[in-house]
XYZ file of C-alpha atoms in Angstrom:
673
model
C 159.033 110.714 -0.513
C 156.305 108.953 1.681
C 156.914 106.389 4.535
C 154.812 103.737 2.528
C 157.454 103.930 0.002
C 159.976 103.576 2.701
C 158.744 100.609 4.173
C 158.279 98.702 1.089
C 161.773 99.358 -0.208
C 163.191 97.397 2.972
C 162.943 93.530 3.653
C 165.185 93.654 6.726
C 163.527 96.192 9.214
C 161.752 96.786 12.420
C 158.491 95.298 12.696
C 155.388 97.495 12.848
C 154.039 95.489 15.953
C 154.704 97.444 19.172
C 156.502 95.449 21.658
C 155.435 94.987 25.334
C 157.455 97.349 27.587
C 159.994 94.841 29.240
C 160.230 94.360 32.977
C 163.709 95.172 34.673
C 165.589 93.085 37.194
C 166.002 94.456 40.492
C 169.605 95.113 41.673
C 171.109 95.230 38.216
C 173.479 98.452 37.762
C 172.128 101.292 35.924
C 174.015 104.176 34.165
C 173.724 107.506 35.713
C 171.732 110.520 34.384
C 174.195 111.580 31.448
C 172.576 115.191 31.314
C 170.272 116.960 29.008
C 172.216 119.688 27.086
C 170.633 119.869 23.734
C 168.809 122.900 22.310
C 165.375 122.780 21.333
C 166.255 122.347 17.657
C 168.920 119.401 18.369
C 166.170 117.774 20.600
C 163.831 117.792 17.788
C 166.609 116.127 15.410
C 167.426 113.797 18.248
C 164.116 112.564 18.449
C 163.664 112.426 14.668
C 166.946 110.132 14.637
C 165.530 107.716 16.863
C 161.965 107.378 15.293
C 163.573 106.934 11.929
C 164.028 103.161 12.946
C 160.417 102.335 13.219
C 157.320 102.541 11.119
C 155.050 105.942 11.140
C 152.395 104.123 12.825
C 154.279 103.837 15.987
C 155.506 107.237 16.059
C 152.582 108.622 18.158
C 153.065 106.194 20.878
C 157.000 106.313 20.796
C 157.795 109.868 20.561
C 156.729 110.636 23.980
C 158.420 107.954 25.368
C 161.689 108.541 23.638
C 161.531 112.344 24.451
C 161.082 111.045 28.083
C 164.209 109.058 27.889
C 166.065 111.905 26.345
C 165.289 114.389 28.845
C 165.523 112.105 31.882
C 168.757 110.135 31.050
C 170.450 112.146 28.747
C 170.132 109.443 25.964
C 167.322 107.709 23.982
C 168.186 104.296 24.871
C 164.682 102.766 23.436
C 164.034 100.526 26.546
C 160.814 99.255 24.888
C 162.766 97.514 22.441
C 165.131 95.513 24.711
C 164.435 91.759 24.673
C 162.531 90.462 27.935
C 164.939 88.292 30.178
C 168.151 87.440 30.269
C 170.749 88.255 27.400
C 173.880 86.164 27.351
C 176.103 84.208 24.730
C 174.436 80.899 24.038
C 176.019 78.159 22.271
C 176.524 79.284 18.557
C 174.175 76.375 17.285
C 170.916 78.288 18.966
C 171.524 81.487 16.645
C 170.120 81.731 13.101
C 172.223 83.160 10.025
C 173.221 82.069 6.628
C 176.761 81.934 7.557
C 178.855 80.742 10.567
C 180.250 84.320 11.225
C 176.480 85.940 11.440
C 175.868 83.414 14.069
C 179.079 84.215 15.872
C 179.004 87.847 16.336
C 175.322 87.541 17.605
C 176.799 85.455 20.276
C 179.628 88.071 21.067
C 177.152 90.983 21.160
C 174.975 89.113 23.747
C 178.119 88.012 25.590
C 178.759 91.816 25.766
C 175.480 92.456 27.300
C 175.286 89.529 30.090
C 174.384 90.687 33.512
C 177.427 89.125 34.903
C 179.713 91.097 32.434
C 178.155 94.397 31.230
C 178.488 97.329 33.794
C 175.107 98.797 32.610
C 173.604 96.040 30.637
C 170.158 97.954 30.245
C 171.992 100.896 28.885
C 174.056 98.751 26.513
C 177.471 99.789 28.352
C 179.867 96.886 28.552
C 182.454 98.498 30.349
C 184.512 101.695 31.110
C 181.378 103.831 31.948
C 180.443 104.546 28.595
C 181.871 101.770 26.407
C 178.850 100.698 24.421
C 177.821 97.965 22.207
C 175.792 100.184 20.332
C 173.553 103.389 20.977
C 170.077 101.985 21.537
C 167.811 98.523 21.740
C 166.473 99.539 18.391
C 169.906 99.337 16.864
C 170.627 96.010 18.700
C 167.223 94.625 17.165
C 168.068 95.621 13.864
C 171.808 94.345 13.765
C 170.663 91.168 15.031
C 167.992 90.992 11.954
C 170.966 92.062 9.552
C 173.236 89.099 11.236
C 170.506 86.559 10.878
C 170.063 87.332 6.992
C 174.031 87.550 6.391
C 175.541 85.616 3.740
C 179.150 84.733 2.911
C 178.575 87.202 -0.021
C 177.642 90.271 2.000
C 179.437 92.488 4.268
C 177.532 94.478 6.943
C 178.745 97.990 7.732
C 178.031 99.824 11.060
C 178.672 103.504 11.748
C 178.810 104.303 15.397
C 176.295 101.484 16.203
C 173.958 102.201 13.330
C 173.748 99.282 10.785
C 174.160 100.974 7.506
C 173.278 97.988 5.427
C 174.249 94.864 3.931
C 176.610 95.543 0.911
C 177.606 92.766 -1.725
C 181.253 91.441 -1.224
C 182.757 88.135 -1.343
C 183.750 85.107 0.893
C 187.304 86.218 1.579
C 186.373 89.747 2.597
C 185.088 90.749 6.058
C 181.552 89.911 7.430
C 181.480 93.116 9.205
C 183.304 96.261 9.188
C 182.293 98.735 11.970
C 183.551 102.209 13.262
C 182.723 104.272 16.390
C 182.868 108.055 17.371
C 185.027 108.835 14.457
C 184.749 112.669 14.868
C 186.158 115.128 12.317
C 189.133 116.831 13.962
C 187.446 120.280 14.556
C 184.782 118.705 16.747
C 186.898 115.681 18.218
C 186.585 116.676 22.036
C 184.597 115.670 24.767
C 181.808 118.394 24.577
C 181.066 117.962 20.788
C 181.158 114.207 21.291
C 178.478 114.486 24.259
C 176.086 116.517 21.730
C 176.626 113.956 18.966
C 175.995 111.020 21.391
C 172.785 112.808 22.858
C 171.571 113.176 19.468
C 171.902 109.556 18.532
C 174.884 109.832 15.784
C 177.984 108.742 17.683
C 178.667 105.686 19.949
C 181.409 105.221 22.252
C 182.816 101.971 21.306
C 185.544 102.008 24.092
C 187.766 99.045 22.679
C 186.256 95.574 22.671
C 182.686 97.152 23.751
C 181.690 98.360 20.416
C 184.029 95.937 18.848
C 181.902 92.926 20.122
C 185.214 91.399 21.555
C 184.775 91.647 25.251
C 185.484 88.199 27.377
C 184.644 89.895 30.746
C 187.579 91.056 33.179
C 189.827 88.075 32.111
C 191.431 89.927 29.524
C 192.896 92.503 31.584
C 193.584 90.186 34.538
C 196.532 89.038 32.274
C 197.541 92.593 31.272
C 197.637 93.292 34.964
C 199.260 90.287 36.134
C 202.020 90.749 33.346
C 202.384 94.635 34.447
C 202.640 93.971 38.307
C 204.928 91.184 37.878
C 207.133 93.286 35.504
C 207.113 96.290 37.824
C 208.056 93.925 40.866
C 211.045 92.655 38.502
C 212.242 96.425 37.491
C 211.698 98.282 40.766
C 211.388 95.798 43.553
C 214.304 93.385 42.788
C 212.560 90.508 42.408
C 213.679 87.780 40.160
C 212.385 86.531 36.779
C 211.192 83.514 38.512
C 209.945 84.999 41.781
C 206.552 86.297 42.536
C 205.083 89.259 44.687
C 204.780 87.404 47.978
C 205.657 89.874 50.762
C 204.605 92.805 48.993
C 201.852 95.292 48.307
C 199.699 96.345 45.604
C 197.300 99.066 45.899
C 194.909 100.566 43.609
C 191.360 101.602 43.023
C 188.131 100.608 41.124
C 186.619 97.085 41.257
C 184.147 97.560 38.055
C 184.195 95.834 34.468
C 188.015 96.119 33.642
C 189.413 97.229 37.288
C 187.743 94.289 38.720
C 190.310 92.285 37.385
C 192.960 93.840 39.780
C 192.604 91.451 42.784
C 192.570 88.708 40.675
C 195.910 89.453 39.003
C 197.275 90.262 42.327
C 196.024 86.982 43.887
C 197.820 84.861 40.902
C 201.123 87.033 41.426
C 200.912 86.237 45.157
C 200.687 89.918 46.270
C 198.608 91.402 49.119
C 196.184 93.578 47.207
C 194.302 96.384 48.597
C 191.537 98.076 46.257
C 189.497 101.131 47.123
C 185.836 101.055 45.545
C 182.959 103.295 46.451
C 180.149 101.367 44.729
C 179.356 98.395 47.081
C 177.398 96.495 44.395
C 180.843 96.224 42.616
C 182.610 94.825 45.525
C 179.899 92.643 46.133
C 180.240 91.073 42.463
C 184.113 90.520 43.141
C 183.233 88.881 46.545
C 180.415 86.636 44.942
C 183.032 85.765 42.052
C 185.772 85.048 44.720
C 188.171 87.509 43.018
C 188.135 89.656 46.352
C 188.523 87.847 49.835
C 188.037 90.398 52.151
C 185.985 93.769 52.831
C 185.997 96.443 55.078
C 185.213 100.274 55.358
C 187.618 100.770 58.122
C 190.933 101.805 57.165
C 192.920 100.508 60.306
C 191.427 97.114 60.009
C 192.412 96.948 56.005
C 195.945 97.860 56.844
C 195.899 95.435 59.825
C 194.873 92.486 57.550
C 197.632 93.499 54.840
C 200.354 93.558 57.464
C 199.477 90.293 58.798
C 199.784 88.817 55.243
C 202.766 90.486 54.358
C 204.577 89.273 57.184
C 203.433 85.576 56.422
C 204.122 86.199 52.906
C 200.943 84.976 51.790
C 198.570 86.709 49.330
C 195.266 88.152 50.217
C 192.935 90.574 48.107
C 191.309 93.438 50.281
C 188.245 95.443 49.093
C 188.046 99.052 50.918
C 184.709 100.294 50.624
C 185.668 103.730 50.475
C 187.576 106.706 48.296
C 191.067 105.965 47.420
C 192.033 109.402 48.340
C 191.069 108.867 52.064
C 193.072 105.401 51.840
C 196.363 107.095 50.459
C 196.370 109.954 53.081
C 195.617 107.593 55.809
C 198.803 105.221 54.623
C 201.012 108.502 54.561
C 199.738 110.126 58.037
C 200.250 106.539 59.615
C 203.689 105.933 57.588
C 202.369 102.928 56.034
C 204.676 101.324 53.398
C 203.247 100.743 49.883
C 205.359 98.884 47.266
C 203.331 99.188 43.884
C 200.523 101.777 43.456
C 198.038 102.579 40.445
C 194.512 103.576 39.575
C 191.865 101.890 37.617
C 188.626 104.387 37.993
C 187.304 105.441 34.716
C 189.190 108.905 34.612
C 188.765 108.981 30.699
C 185.367 109.856 32.060
C 186.198 111.940 35.015
C 183.312 114.382 34.689
C 180.773 112.164 33.929
C 180.926 109.703 36.915
C 183.870 107.804 35.962
C 185.579 109.375 38.914
C 184.053 109.594 42.496
C 185.304 112.859 44.459
C 186.672 112.435 48.147
C 184.006 113.398 50.525
C 180.905 112.143 48.442
C 179.460 108.594 48.659
C 178.502 106.648 45.946
C 175.017 107.646 46.006
C 175.856 111.371 46.433
C 178.027 111.243 43.382
C 175.240 109.679 41.453
C 172.415 112.319 42.743
C 174.981 115.381 42.059
C 175.593 114.143 38.447
C 172.084 114.730 37.984
C 171.449 117.752 40.083
C 174.694 119.991 39.700
C 177.154 119.023 37.348
C 179.291 122.431 37.972
C 179.762 121.786 41.462
C 180.542 117.803 40.800
C 183.310 119.030 38.125
C 184.640 121.203 41.039
C 184.650 118.431 43.442
C 186.567 116.273 41.041
C 189.110 118.853 40.606
C 189.792 119.129 44.094
C 189.920 115.397 44.773
C 192.321 115.030 41.829
C 194.631 117.581 43.428
C 194.669 115.536 46.774
C 195.242 112.265 45.041
C 198.157 113.801 43.079
C 199.658 115.225 46.316
C 199.232 111.869 48.165
C 200.577 110.027 45.277
C 203.531 112.399 44.956
C 204.507 112.113 48.756
C 204.363 108.298 48.701
C 206.803 108.059 45.678
C 209.026 110.368 47.594
C 208.857 107.571 50.395
C 209.691 104.733 47.637
C 206.408 103.692 46.425
C 206.624 102.773 42.647
C 203.199 104.327 40.971
C 202.270 103.735 37.469
C 199.145 105.277 35.546
C 197.274 101.734 34.284
C 195.989 103.274 31.226
C 192.795 104.968 32.503
C 193.950 108.335 31.563
C 194.559 109.227 35.332
C 197.493 111.497 34.904
C 195.795 113.212 32.025
C 192.512 113.973 34.093
C 195.081 115.240 36.893
C 196.649 117.636 34.464
C 193.246 118.883 32.875
C 191.978 119.428 36.622
C 194.711 122.272 36.943
C 197.877 120.406 38.177
C 200.284 121.547 35.900
C 203.222 120.136 37.673
C 202.523 116.811 36.752
C 203.697 117.646 33.263
C 207.000 116.377 32.405
C 208.211 119.075 30.125
C 206.465 121.749 32.298
C 204.619 123.428 29.140
C 201.972 121.093 27.991
C 201.028 116.882 28.133
C 202.769 116.089 24.662
C 205.794 114.890 26.296
C 203.886 112.873 29.063
C 203.978 113.097 32.997
C 206.404 113.013 35.760
C 205.120 109.711 36.506
C 205.293 106.595 33.967
C 202.231 104.947 32.375
C 202.434 101.094 32.812
C 203.077 101.014 28.840
C 206.043 103.563 29.173
C 207.905 101.506 31.917
C 206.646 98.063 31.513
C 204.194 96.889 28.936
C 205.868 98.729 26.244
C 209.649 97.812 26.487
C 208.871 94.394 27.956
C 206.021 93.106 25.756
C 204.563 95.411 22.914
C 207.954 95.924 21.756
C 208.556 92.524 21.382
C 205.514 91.768 19.626
C 203.502 90.291 22.645
C 200.096 91.548 23.252
C 196.510 90.190 24.460
C 195.616 87.351 22.162
C 192.308 85.786 23.013
C 189.676 83.379 21.751
C 186.228 82.045 22.586
C 184.768 78.720 21.964
C 181.748 79.218 20.095
C 180.275 75.918 21.192
C 179.998 76.973 24.881
C 181.496 73.484 25.866
C 183.996 73.204 28.665
C 185.712 70.378 27.015
C 186.564 72.616 23.761
C 188.038 75.232 26.060
C 190.248 72.673 27.932
C 191.373 71.332 24.528
C 192.319 74.931 23.108
C 194.270 75.640 26.511
C 196.187 72.399 25.891
C 197.042 72.963 22.362
C 198.197 76.762 23.109
C 200.438 75.455 25.767
C 201.811 72.854 23.442
C 202.418 75.626 21.024
C 204.858 77.679 23.405
C 208.449 76.908 24.092
C 208.743 78.114 27.746
C 212.720 78.027 27.294
C 212.718 80.513 24.452
C 212.346 83.641 26.695
C 210.948 84.809 29.661
C 207.838 86.183 28.116
C 206.925 82.816 26.704
C 207.977 81.328 30.310
C 205.260 83.629 32.179
C 202.629 82.894 29.263
C 203.051 79.006 29.325
C 202.707 79.142 33.214
C 199.582 81.514 32.669
C 197.801 79.041 30.063
C 198.706 75.970 32.335
C 196.931 77.364 34.989
C 194.266 79.217 33.589
C 191.619 76.805 34.501
C 192.744 76.395 38.033
C 192.190 80.159 38.345
C 188.817 79.945 37.259
C 188.852 82.955 34.839
C 185.908 82.654 32.654
C 183.018 84.909 33.034
C 180.443 84.656 30.349
C 181.506 82.908 27.434
C 184.087 80.003 27.167
C 186.885 82.302 26.493
C 190.718 82.691 27.190
C 193.331 85.236 26.866
C 197.026 84.603 26.468
C 199.981 87.228 25.584
C 201.468 85.980 22.429
C 203.660 87.657 19.569
C 203.270 87.110 15.850
C 204.637 83.751 15.591
C 203.147 82.595 18.579
C 199.546 83.746 17.598
C 200.051 82.355 14.062
C 200.826 78.757 15.239
C 198.268 78.783 17.632
C 195.580 80.050 15.235
C 196.685 77.607 12.685
C 196.359 74.419 15.582
C 192.870 75.600 16.541
C 191.717 75.975 12.901
C 193.079 72.417 12.475
C 191.466 70.853 15.410
C 188.076 72.530 14.014
C 188.708 70.888 10.817
C 189.297 67.405 12.580
C 186.060 67.900 14.094
C 187.690 67.693 17.503
C 186.406 71.069 18.823
C 183.413 73.407 17.518
C 184.267 76.714 15.740
C 186.432 79.440 17.372
C 186.370 83.119 17.514
C 189.737 84.631 17.484
C 190.399 88.296 18.427
C 192.513 90.545 20.819
C 192.122 93.312 22.884
C 192.659 96.741 20.574
C 195.152 97.513 23.709
C 197.949 95.748 21.647
C 201.089 96.045 19.623
C 199.741 97.814 16.605
C 195.783 98.092 17.075
C 196.097 101.355 18.957
C 197.805 104.960 18.655
C 197.449 106.457 22.217
C 200.079 109.038 23.330
C 198.999 108.576 27.070
C 198.806 104.832 26.885
C 199.628 102.063 24.350
C 202.187 104.426 22.288
C 203.449 106.315 25.466
C 206.957 104.555 24.939
C 207.327 106.195 21.214
C 209.734 108.708 21.671
C 210.117 110.229 18.164
C 207.316 112.538 18.035
C 204.721 110.432 16.369
C 203.151 109.233 19.563
C 200.657 112.042 18.578
C 199.959 110.322 14.877
C 197.061 107.781 14.513
C 198.366 106.241 11.349
C 199.234 102.783 12.745
C 195.898 102.229 13.848
C 194.142 102.978 10.875
C 196.579 101.229 8.656
C 196.095 97.860 10.967
C 192.310 98.189 10.529
C 192.838 98.663 6.876
C 195.179 95.963 6.573
C 192.918 93.481 8.424
C 190.249 94.437 6.211
C 192.352 93.835 3.059
C 193.364 90.422 4.604
C 189.954 89.243 5.279
C 189.375 89.361 9.104
C 185.760 88.231 9.831
C 185.396 91.725 11.689
C 187.408 94.689 11.639
C 186.572 97.734 13.899
C 188.256 101.237 14.432
C 187.202 103.262 17.334
C 187.767 106.760 18.699
C 188.576 107.264 22.420
C 189.379 103.712 23.740
C 190.300 103.584 27.616
C 191.474 107.287 27.809
C 188.947 109.401 26.327
C 187.446 111.127 23.094
C 190.095 112.638 21.038
C 193.113 110.813 22.813
C 193.217 107.568 21.017
C 192.389 105.755 17.742
C 192.238 102.133 18.267
C 191.387 99.081 16.094
C 190.416 95.694 16.678
C 189.684 92.429 14.635
C 187.631 89.094 15.034
C 188.304 86.001 12.935
C 186.069 82.834 13.041
C 187.775 79.760 12.660
C 185.670 77.384 10.705
C 188.250 74.815 9.702
C 188.591 75.807 6.311
C 191.590 76.062 4.321
C 190.406 79.654 3.459
C 190.757 80.690 6.999
C 194.295 79.084 7.218
C 195.338 81.645 4.480
C 193.727 84.403 6.569
C 195.683 83.384 9.515
C 199.044 83.322 7.531
C 198.737 86.901 5.984
C 196.747 88.751 8.666
C 198.042 87.323 11.922
C 201.462 88.386 11.008
C 200.634 91.587 9.485
C 198.268 92.534 12.610
C 201.420 92.193 14.952
C 204.180 93.188 12.835
C 202.847 96.250 11.503
C 203.079 97.579 15.046
C 206.693 96.262 15.611
C 207.607 97.980 12.731
C 206.328 101.238 13.760
C 208.014 100.781 17.001
C 211.368 99.784 15.447
C 211.207 103.007 13.309
C 210.701 105.085 16.397
C 214.214 103.718 17.420
C 212.932 100.985 20.372
C 215.928 98.724 20.465
C 213.915 95.721 21.282
C 211.740 96.295 18.222
C 214.630 96.905 16.065
C 215.879 93.543 16.785
C 212.620 91.800 16.331
C 212.180 93.467 12.947
C 215.747 92.447 11.964
C 215.021 88.809 13.033
C 212.228 89.161 10.692
C 213.706 90.394 7.612
C 216.317 87.929 7.926
C 213.640 85.075 8.238
C 211.413 86.598 5.456
C 213.963 87.340 2.936
C 212.840 87.777 -0.324
C 208.949 87.750 0.746
C 208.995 90.584 3.109
C 211.109 93.560 4.545
C 210.770 96.125 7.408
C 212.578 99.438 6.970
C 215.001 99.694 9.715
C 216.266 103.351 11.396
C 219.904 104.186 11.410
C 221.242 105.638 14.824
C 222.640 108.976 15.400
C 225.607 109.693 17.929
C 223.972 111.436 20.770
C 227.182 113.594 21.311
C 227.032 114.763 17.741
C 223.323 115.551 17.696
C 223.694 117.501 21.186
C 226.809 119.333 19.567
C 225.065 120.146 16.015
C 221.920 121.582 17.740
C 223.695 123.417 20.254
C 225.902 125.276 17.724
C 222.884 126.737 16.216
C 220.552 127.207 19.156
C 222.654 128.885 21.572
């Protein structure tokens, strides 16, 4: 087999012309050195793996370039193949393809890499420290070529960022099916994943990074808003119609996802304080208007906060410093904190996702490169201090919740065994609740409410305005408190200036609400009142993710360690014709700790899409409600029973019988004395 034959056997391929090396815009955040840990034999394979994308005549030039990247950055990014200039989600009509979905997904990919959105755009990392669109710029270029050639009778398949190719299918099949980092069980751990990623065979898709569905921090603004409002209602005694004025919310992180925290606090009228070690991330939020004040002086931070608490007015303060220092200061000065969380990238604590107390951001970055062993030791010490501070604050009345970043698991992994709920291992969770366990799960997910979202592919503000209005008209605010909250959210969405990147919106909705809104949008497209729309959701949802430390932390029947639901959700969406179906390992909590699936559906106004909406949208939500019902979650049982009644003769969910606790305890005690 020779390379001339290989070249002649492909029409869609990387060109033989060597692109000019691109320039890099100063001031854009760059990923830290990921560390070079390959053996000589593995390095040889990694180099071969990268060069297999390009014709042989380019190998002599590219081999040393790629080897330099591998040793210097711990990854082969193929920087030479990054297009020159700004990448962003352009209006759909500016893209080329043989089908509308091919254009739409190019738009979504580019939006994920926008300088205003991506955490490390030159390294293809959208958010979460490692959540990537794909592995390298060669893959990006080839994916684009395939999408430009895609027809409605083909499906593009991707394996961890690698475009496997176009395969014959049919118009009602998915146009793209992709998976990321699905490690075989024996190797499903951070160490083996690191090797695989470094060799160019694994990609950490996170959720909507590798699933091409990220819409900037707006998505998590809504989730954070719901969470802190729910926390206030459950633990601070505020009513269902009140907000958080006069109360404090303290957290850390102002990056891609965590940057949503101050905006959510502002919308909920709280006094928010957010620690961040990276000044560039603070500056982004200041420029954006999502943070109002900045200080590196803790007395000043808390003086400002106290002033606004007394006045019952909202303010968002960025503390340029470490969260551990902030919490210890609050303890030493007897300062009250109502709500407390953390949103650093603790799923990747030892790779730079968590900055140890005592190090500046610059010192952290340097130590990552020069002394990983010492960095890990510093992280462990800092997590111990962080835990002790939280423990003391909760004793004083603070409500702390893990906000899905694997913080408590990171604390446990650092050697703090007392955070374990059962005192033995982490399988039963931790002594502090996750936000899903206490709030999001029982109050939203169990009812079928989750982060439904859409993108107006025309890029027109008037299309977004029209969809906002249509969505609001589809919601009855008197039906339940969830709908009342979400009606207010969508009513005020434009005023709150939530859009970053493409003209997108998020709106927590249940199965019926999502179906109703989706059909309405497709009708508007059909009538020519708006351009095409991309529907999607965060994978962080009712049924998209199996994650015992986050999305399924309120599953108490032992099945929280199973990943059946996410896989079934993925497969069911593919069977029903969603435009894109994605399945990832890791998510926001780390490799081996979650399996999560997502979808994208392009609304083109056709009757075909109406049918997909009716079958797939209901399945995408109710599959998760059914699993939660089977786990005996009472709110889900109620929703599932109503579903059975409404769809009698067409559908049925299996419901659980409840055993008497006294009987169970008596029976077990008699045999296990």
